[in-house]
Amino acid sequence: MSGRRRPIGLMACSCAVFAFLYLPIVVLIVYSFNGTGVGGFPPRQLTLDWYRVLFADEAMWAAVANSAIVALCAVAISMAIGFPAAYALDRYNFPGKPLFRRLILLPLIVPGIVTGISLLMFVVAAGLRLSLVTVILGHATALIAVATTELGAGLQKLDRTLEEASADLGANGWQTMLRVVLPLMKTSIIGTALLVFTLSMDEIAVTFFLIGRQNTLPLEIWARLRRGVTPEMNAISTLIFLFSLGTILIWQRFSSRGAEGAGAALVPELLAEEATR
């Protein structure tokens, strides 16, 4: 009898947890179509009017554009630093490697408010004006650890015999990197870039301390919510949720792909090229 009760109790507990986590999101999405605003239950007069209001809101879309610019630049910087760091940590032994690993991963465990305050003090000491540039530097600093971690996990999945085969065929280090490592890492690089982009779009703690006169999307929403919840906020929140969900699903798809298929095709290609020389 107890064996039958346990699955039922476990299922009930799981349903309660999922309801606690996701029911508010479902309510938010439903009320973004509520014709009577944010009040009243159940929702009545379902409409797309709040989305029309949202798409006509120039200030909101200016904030979206700012967030996209910051996220793209943060992706470029964090990937440009994160890939060499991950490659060095995975492939080489050098003095101070354990310390280097801890320092580059430190932003993962440091609270965002601490990172924001420390970067603000650095920016002020350097005499820089608060602007989107300082936000980009802050996001890149905070997300280098994420890029390094994800790219390092991708490098550990690679078959190193392919790199050895490339060296045996006469390729130097740069040729092996460009012709073997980077093609094998394509899915990991794209997946990591998507993850970093999503995290940058949602970042608010670091942004709050480094922003100038221009707002990013999270700060624009926060400023408006101080005046009260409006159906337009439900609409933009729904779009953000769908965008983030789609990006994460794509990232997971890229991250779960193996590199064996791509790698298996590289050695014959290199052999054929060597034979034609």
mmCIF file of C-alpha atoms in Angstrom:
data_model
loop_
_atom_site.group_PDB
_atom_site.id
_atom_site.type_symbol
_atom_site.label_atom_id
_atom_site.label_comp_id
_atom_site.label_asym_id
_atom_site.label_seq_id
_atom_site.Cartn_x
_atom_site.Cartn_y
_atom_site.Cartn_z
ATOM 1 C CA MET A 1 0.000 0.000 0.000
ATOM 2 C CA SER A 2 2.823 2.364 0.874
ATOM 3 C CA GLY A 3 4.425 1.620 -2.501
ATOM 4 C CA ARG A 4 1.331 2.982 -4.239
ATOM 5 C CA ARG A 5 1.110 6.089 -2.097
ATOM 6 C CA ARG A 6 4.664 7.216 -2.673
ATOM 7 C CA PRO A 7 4.314 7.857 -6.424
ATOM 8 C CA ILE A 8 1.047 9.721 -5.850
ATOM 9 C CA GLY A 9 2.614 11.861 -3.132
ATOM 10 C CA LEU A 10 5.694 12.495 -5.264
ATOM 11 C CA MET A 11 3.545 13.449 -8.234
ATOM 12 C CA ALA A 12 1.486 15.826 -6.097
ATOM 13 C CA CYS A 13 4.641 17.430 -4.723
ATOM 14 C CA SER A 14 6.087 17.814 -8.225
ATOM 15 C CA CYS A 15 2.867 19.399 -9.503
ATOM 16 C CA ALA A 16 2.855 21.820 -6.571
ATOM 17 C CA VAL A 17 6.447 22.858 -7.287
ATOM 18 C CA PHE A 18 5.800 23.369 -10.989
ATOM 19 C CA ALA A 19 2.633 25.319 -10.240
ATOM 20 C CA PHE A 20 4.545 27.564 -7.823
ATOM 21 C CA LEU A 21 7.229 28.217 -10.439
ATOM 22 C CA TYR A 22 5.199 28.572 -13.617
ATOM 23 C CA LEU A 23 1.610 29.468 -12.699
ATOM 24 C CA PRO A 24 2.504 33.177 -12.223
ATOM 25 C CA ILE A 25 3.992 33.199 -15.725
ATOM 26 C CA VAL A 26 0.841 31.635 -17.140
ATOM 27 C CA VAL A 27 -1.287 34.252 -15.352
ATOM 28 C CA LEU A 28 0.942 37.031 -16.712
ATOM 29 C CA ILE A 29 0.582 35.741 -20.278
ATOM 30 C CA VAL A 30 -3.201 35.359 -19.977
ATOM 31 C CA TYR A 31 -3.616 38.875 -18.578
ATOM 32 C CA SER A 32 -1.590 40.341 -21.440
ATOM 33 C CA PHE A 33 -4.718 39.603 -23.528
ATOM 34 C CA ASN A 34 -7.210 40.819 -20.904
ATOM 35 C CA GLY A 35 -9.363 43.586 -22.328
ATOM 36 C CA THR A 36 -10.278 44.966 -18.882
ATOM 37 C CA GLY A 37 -6.666 45.598 -17.834
ATOM 38 C CA VAL A 38 -4.752 43.973 -15.002
ATOM 39 C CA GLY A 39 -7.709 43.573 -12.659
ATOM 40 C CA GLY A 40 -10.681 41.283 -12.666
ATOM 41 C CA PHE A 41 -10.873 37.526 -12.630
ATOM 42 C CA PRO A 42 -11.450 35.611 -14.780
ATOM 43 C CA PRO A 43 -10.024 37.581 -17.740
ATOM 44 C CA ARG A 44 -12.696 38.953 -20.069
ATOM 45 C CA GLN A 45 -12.832 40.439 -23.535
ATOM 46 C CA LEU A 46 -9.610 38.935 -24.820
ATOM 47 C CA THR A 47 -7.848 41.406 -27.094
ATOM 48 C CA LEU A 48 -4.546 42.249 -28.760
ATOM 49 C CA ASP A 49 -4.902 45.963 -27.976
ATOM 50 C CA TRP A 50 -2.129 45.933 -25.369
ATOM 51 C CA TYR A 51 0.293 44.508 -27.920
ATOM 52 C CA ARG A 52 -0.712 47.284 -30.334
ATOM 53 C CA VAL A 53 -0.004 49.828 -27.611
ATOM 54 C CA LEU A 54 3.328 48.165 -26.940
ATOM 55 C CA PHE A 55 4.433 48.171 -30.585
ATOM 56 C CA ALA A 56 3.586 51.879 -30.802
ATOM 57 C CA ASP A 57 5.703 52.693 -27.716
ATOM 58 C CA GLU A 58 8.885 54.283 -29.096
ATOM 59 C CA ALA A 59 10.602 54.611 -25.718
ATOM 60 C CA MET A 60 10.170 50.904 -25.017
ATOM 61 C CA TRP A 61 11.617 49.861 -28.374
ATOM 62 C CA ALA A 62 14.509 52.292 -27.955
ATOM 63 C CA ALA A 63 15.288 50.441 -24.727
ATOM 64 C CA VAL A 64 15.031 47.122 -26.600
ATOM 65 C CA ALA A 65 17.524 48.411 -29.188
ATOM 66 C CA ASN A 66 19.916 49.512 -26.431
ATOM 67 C CA SER A 67 19.693 46.104 -24.774
ATOM 68 C CA ALA A 68 20.356 44.366 -28.088
ATOM 69 C CA ILE A 69 23.423 46.533 -28.764
ATOM 70 C CA VAL A 70 24.780 45.882 -25.279
ATOM 71 C CA ALA A 71 24.117 42.137 -25.542
ATOM 72 C CA LEU A 72 25.774 41.777 -28.960
ATOM 73 C CA CYS A 73 28.867 43.682 -27.849
ATOM 74 C CA ALA A 74 29.014 41.710 -24.589
ATOM 75 C CA VAL A 75 28.822 38.468 -26.594
ATOM 76 C CA ALA A 76 31.702 39.561 -28.836
ATOM 77 C CA ILE A 77 33.954 40.565 -25.922
ATOM 78 C CA SER A 78 33.157 37.618 -23.657
ATOM 79 C CA MET A 79 33.615 35.109 -26.493
ATOM 80 C CA ALA A 80 36.849 36.726 -27.654
ATOM 81 C CA ILE A 81 38.294 36.398 -24.147
ATOM 82 C CA GLY A 82 36.450 33.283 -23.021
ATOM 83 C CA PHE A 83 37.542 31.010 -25.870
ATOM 84 C CA PRO A 84 41.322 31.555 -25.449
ATOM 85 C CA ALA A 85 40.908 31.245 -21.678
ATOM 86 C CA ALA A 86 38.961 27.988 -22.000
ATOM 87 C CA TYR A 87 41.457 26.618 -24.525
ATOM 88 C CA ALA A 88 44.423 27.466 -22.308
ATOM 89 C CA LEU A 89 42.789 25.895 -19.264
ATOM 90 C CA ASP A 90 41.855 22.740 -21.151
ATOM 91 C CA ARG A 91 44.993 22.189 -23.219
ATOM 92 C CA TYR A 92 47.977 23.569 -21.316
ATOM 93 C CA ASN A 93 49.673 23.445 -17.945
ATOM 94 C CA PHE A 94 51.305 26.672 -16.833
ATOM 95 C CA PRO A 95 52.384 28.307 -13.560
ATOM 96 C CA GLY A 96 49.440 29.699 -11.642
ATOM 97 C CA LYS A 97 46.836 27.719 -13.605
ATOM 98 C CA PRO A 98 44.673 26.884 -10.535
ATOM 99 C CA LEU A 99 44.668 30.566 -9.507
ATOM 100 C CA PHE A 100 43.870 31.662 -13.068
ATOM 101 C CA ARG A 101 40.953 29.223 -13.201
ATOM 102 C CA ARG A 102 39.530 30.516 -9.913
ATOM 103 C CA LEU A 103 39.930 34.176 -10.867
ATOM 104 C CA ILE A 104 38.276 33.848 -14.264
ATOM 105 C CA LEU A 105 35.346 31.921 -12.774
ATOM 106 C CA LEU A 106 34.977 34.278 -9.807
ATOM 107 C CA PRO A 107 32.134 36.363 -11.363
ATOM 108 C CA LEU A 108 29.936 33.251 -11.285
ATOM 109 C CA ILE A 109 29.823 33.284 -7.481
ATOM 110 C CA VAL A 110 30.139 37.013 -6.780
ATOM 111 C CA PRO A 111 26.702 38.679 -6.346
ATOM 112 C CA GLY A 112 25.755 41.004 -9.178
ATOM 113 C CA ILE A 113 25.393 43.969 -6.840
ATOM 114 C CA VAL A 114 28.996 43.532 -5.679
ATOM 115 C CA THR A 115 30.191 43.326 -9.282
ATOM 116 C CA GLY A 116 28.163 46.424 -10.169
ATOM 117 C CA ILE A 117 29.475 48.520 -7.291
ATOM 118 C CA SER A 118 33.092 47.498 -7.905
ATOM 119 C CA LEU A 119 32.803 48.283 -11.625
ATOM 120 C CA LEU A 120 31.180 51.632 -10.833
ATOM 121 C CA MET A 121 34.092 52.538 -8.562
ATOM 122 C CA PHE A 122 36.544 51.522 -11.300
ATOM 123 C CA VAL A 123 34.698 53.582 -13.940
ATOM 124 C CA VAL A 124 34.627 56.651 -11.700
ATOM 125 C CA ALA A 125 38.311 56.260 -10.847
ATOM 126 C CA ALA A 126 39.141 55.957 -14.556
ATOM 127 C CA GLY A 127 37.207 59.138 -15.301
ATOM 128 C CA LEU A 128 34.774 57.490 -17.719
ATOM 129 C CA ARG A 129 31.240 58.719 -18.310
ATOM 130 C CA LEU A 130 28.408 56.345 -17.514
ATOM 131 C CA SER A 131 26.900 55.219 -20.800
ATOM 132 C CA LEU A 132 26.108 52.130 -22.828
ATOM 133 C CA VAL A 133 29.868 51.630 -23.216
ATOM 134 C CA THR A 134 30.303 51.170 -19.471
ATOM 135 C CA VAL A 135 27.298 48.827 -19.431
ATOM 136 C CA ILE A 136 28.888 46.767 -22.221
ATOM 137 C CA LEU A 137 32.151 46.515 -20.262
ATOM 138 C CA GLY A 138 30.226 45.509 -17.147
ATOM 139 C CA HIS A 139 28.207 42.827 -18.896
ATOM 140 C CA ALA A 140 31.279 41.437 -20.651
ATOM 141 C CA THR A 141 33.171 41.282 -17.350
ATOM 142 C CA ALA A 142 30.324 39.452 -15.638
ATOM 143 C CA LEU A 143 29.720 37.027 -18.526
ATOM 144 C CA ILE A 144 33.295 36.031 -19.394
ATOM 145 C CA ALA A 145 33.022 33.351 -16.719
ATOM 146 C CA VAL A 146 29.890 31.921 -18.359
ATOM 147 C CA ALA A 147 31.550 31.873 -21.786
ATOM 148 C CA THR A 148 34.698 30.246 -20.402
ATOM 149 C CA THR A 149 32.741 27.566 -18.563
ATOM 150 C CA GLU A 150 30.516 26.646 -21.510
ATOM 151 C CA LEU A 151 33.316 26.685 -24.071
ATOM 152 C CA GLY A 152 35.527 24.660 -21.734
ATOM 153 C CA ALA A 153 32.827 22.015 -21.521
ATOM 154 C CA GLY A 154 32.678 21.933 -25.319
ATOM 155 C CA LEU A 155 36.452 21.573 -25.622
ATOM 156 C CA GLN A 156 36.440 18.606 -23.251
ATOM 157 C CA LYS A 157 34.093 16.753 -25.629
ATOM 158 C CA LEU A 158 36.442 17.075 -28.608
ATOM 159 C CA ASP A 159 38.378 14.091 -29.889
ATOM 160 C CA ARG A 160 42.000 15.213 -29.553
ATOM 161 C CA THR A 161 43.195 12.539 -31.977
ATOM 162 C CA LEU A 162 41.807 14.749 -34.764
ATOM 163 C CA GLU A 163 44.171 17.526 -33.721
ATOM 164 C CA GLU A 164 47.019 15.035 -33.618
ATOM 165 C CA ALA A 165 46.093 13.829 -37.098
ATOM 166 C CA SER A 166 46.138 17.413 -38.321
ATOM 167 C CA ALA A 167 49.629 17.900 -36.875
ATOM 168 C CA ASP A 168 50.801 14.627 -38.448
ATOM 169 C CA LEU A 169 49.636 15.917 -41.833
ATOM 170 C CA GLY A 170 51.857 18.970 -41.466
ATOM 171 C CA ALA A 171 49.400 21.561 -40.181
ATOM 172 C CA ASN A 172 50.765 24.131 -37.759
ATOM 173 C CA GLY A 173 48.955 25.332 -34.637
ATOM 174 C CA TRP A 174 46.960 28.084 -36.352
ATOM 175 C CA GLN A 175 45.913 25.811 -39.212
ATOM 176 C CA THR A 176 44.761 23.161 -36.752
ATOM 177 C CA MET A 177 42.815 25.779 -34.846
ATOM 178 C CA LEU A 178 41.109 27.173 -37.949
ATOM 179 C CA ARG A 179 40.557 23.918 -39.832
ATOM 180 C CA VAL A 180 39.861 21.451 -37.015
ATOM 181 C CA VAL A 181 39.131 22.975 -33.596
ATOM 182 C CA LEU A 182 36.838 25.837 -34.610
ATOM 183 C CA PRO A 183 34.676 23.732 -36.997
ATOM 184 C CA LEU A 184 34.291 21.111 -34.269
ATOM 185 C CA MET A 185 33.414 23.814 -31.754
ATOM 186 C CA LYS A 186 30.829 25.483 -33.976
ATOM 187 C CA THR A 187 27.791 24.196 -32.114
ATOM 188 C CA SER A 188 29.313 24.997 -28.705
ATOM 189 C CA ILE A 189 30.283 28.501 -29.841
ATOM 190 C CA ILE A 190 26.815 29.265 -31.215
ATOM 191 C CA GLY A 191 25.094 27.818 -28.149
ATOM 192 C CA THR A 192 27.332 29.760 -25.762
ATOM 193 C CA ALA A 193 26.795 32.986 -27.695
ATOM 194 C CA LEU A 194 23.015 32.532 -27.453
ATOM 195 C CA LEU A 195 23.219 31.883 -23.726
ATOM 196 C CA VAL A 196 25.434 34.931 -23.108
ATOM 197 C CA PHE A 197 23.112 37.078 -25.242
ATOM 198 C CA THR A 198 20.074 35.997 -23.217
ATOM 199 C CA LEU A 199 21.798 36.600 -19.887
ATOM 200 C CA SER A 200 22.928 40.042 -21.012
ATOM 201 C CA MET A 201 19.415 40.999 -22.145
ATOM 202 C CA ASP A 202 18.066 40.082 -18.687
ATOM 203 C CA GLU A 203 20.884 41.629 -16.628
ATOM 204 C CA ILE A 204 19.765 44.370 -14.246
ATOM 205 C CA ALA A 205 22.066 44.424 -11.195
ATOM 206 C CA VAL A 206 25.255 45.405 -13.043
ATOM 207 C CA THR A 207 23.335 47.612 -15.480
ATOM 208 C CA PHE A 208 21.742 49.614 -12.674
ATOM 209 C CA PHE A 209 25.122 50.903 -11.451
ATOM 210 C CA LEU A 210 26.693 51.545 -14.867
ATOM 211 C CA ILE A 211 23.857 52.981 -16.955
ATOM 212 C CA GLY A 212 23.857 56.607 -18.068
ATOM 213 C CA ARG A 213 20.942 58.502 -19.556
ATOM 214 C CA GLN A 214 19.913 55.730 -21.929
ATOM 215 C CA ASN A 215 17.842 52.897 -20.520
ATOM 216 C CA THR A 216 18.077 49.207 -21.304
ATOM 217 C CA LEU A 217 14.921 47.115 -21.448
ATOM 218 C CA PRO A 218 15.025 45.698 -17.874
ATOM 219 C CA LEU A 219 15.573 49.163 -16.375
ATOM 220 C CA GLU A 220 12.855 50.698 -18.550
ATOM 221 C CA ILE A 221 10.403 48.068 -17.315
ATOM 222 C CA TRP A 222 11.522 48.540 -13.706
ATOM 223 C CA ALA A 223 11.072 52.317 -13.930
ATOM 224 C CA ARG A 224 7.548 51.931 -15.275
ATOM 225 C CA LEU A 225 6.569 49.283 -12.752
ATOM 226 C CA ARG A 226 7.302 51.777 -9.974
ATOM 227 C CA ARG A 227 4.241 53.667 -11.215
ATOM 228 C CA GLY A 228 2.130 50.519 -11.211
ATOM 229 C CA VAL A 229 1.520 47.411 -13.267
ATOM 230 C CA THR A 230 -0.075 48.044 -16.660
ATOM 231 C CA PRO A 231 -1.300 45.585 -19.312
ATOM 232 C CA GLU A 232 1.520 46.821 -21.551
ATOM 233 C CA MET A 233 4.018 45.450 -19.005
ATOM 234 C CA ASN A 234 2.292 42.091 -19.220
ATOM 235 C CA ALA A 235 2.642 42.179 -22.998
ATOM 236 C CA ILE A 236 6.367 43.025 -23.028
ATOM 237 C CA SER A 237 7.004 40.486 -20.270
ATOM 238 C CA THR A 238 5.280 37.824 -22.367
ATOM 239 C CA LEU A 239 7.466 38.632 -25.362
ATOM 240 C CA ILE A 240 10.607 38.559 -23.201
ATOM 241 C CA PHE A 241 9.600 35.184 -21.775
ATOM 242 C CA LEU A 242 8.975 33.700 -25.224
ATOM 243 C CA PHE A 243 12.244 35.103 -26.559
ATOM 244 C CA SER A 244 14.239 33.805 -23.598
ATOM 245 C CA LEU A 245 12.547 30.407 -23.768
ATOM 246 C CA GLY A 246 13.250 30.088 -27.484
ATOM 247 C CA THR A 247 16.877 31.128 -27.071
ATOM 248 C CA ILE A 248 17.472 28.688 -24.228
ATOM 249 C CA LEU A 249 15.881 25.836 -26.202
ATOM 250 C CA ILE A 250 18.144 26.606 -29.166
ATOM 251 C CA TRP A 251 21.152 26.772 -26.835
ATOM 252 C CA GLN A 252 20.294 23.389 -25.343
ATOM 253 C CA ARG A 253 19.919 21.904 -28.821
ATOM 254 C CA PHE A 254 23.340 23.163 -29.857
ATOM 255 C CA SER A 255 24.915 22.123 -26.553
ATOM 256 C CA SER A 256 23.560 18.576 -26.799
ATOM 257 C CA ARG A 257 24.909 17.975 -30.281
ATOM 258 C CA GLY A 258 28.045 15.904 -30.504
ATOM 259 C CA ALA A 259 31.028 16.868 -32.565
ATOM 260 C CA GLU A 260 31.754 13.328 -33.797
ATOM 261 C CA GLY A 261 29.961 13.696 -37.108
ATOM 262 C CA ALA A 262 31.785 16.881 -38.028
ATOM 263 C CA GLY A 263 35.089 15.528 -36.802
ATOM 264 C CA ALA A 264 34.811 12.302 -38.754
ATOM 265 C CA ALA A 265 34.627 14.274 -41.995
ATOM 266 C CA LEU A 266 37.668 16.398 -41.274
ATOM 267 C CA VAL A 267 40.390 13.747 -41.359
ATOM 268 C CA PRO A 268 39.479 12.451 -44.867
ATOM 269 C CA GLU A 269 39.372 16.053 -46.047
ATOM 270 C CA LEU A 270 42.828 16.730 -44.656
ATOM 271 C CA LEU A 271 44.144 13.480 -46.128
ATOM 272 C CA ALA A 272 42.774 14.366 -49.550
ATOM 273 C CA GLU A 273 44.307 17.813 -49.363
ATOM 274 C CA GLU A 274 47.675 16.326 -48.369
ATOM 275 C CA ALA A 275 47.514 13.860 -51.272
ATOM 276 C CA THR A 276 47.062 16.661 -53.800
ATOM 277 C CA ARG A 277 50.190 18.480 -52.674
#
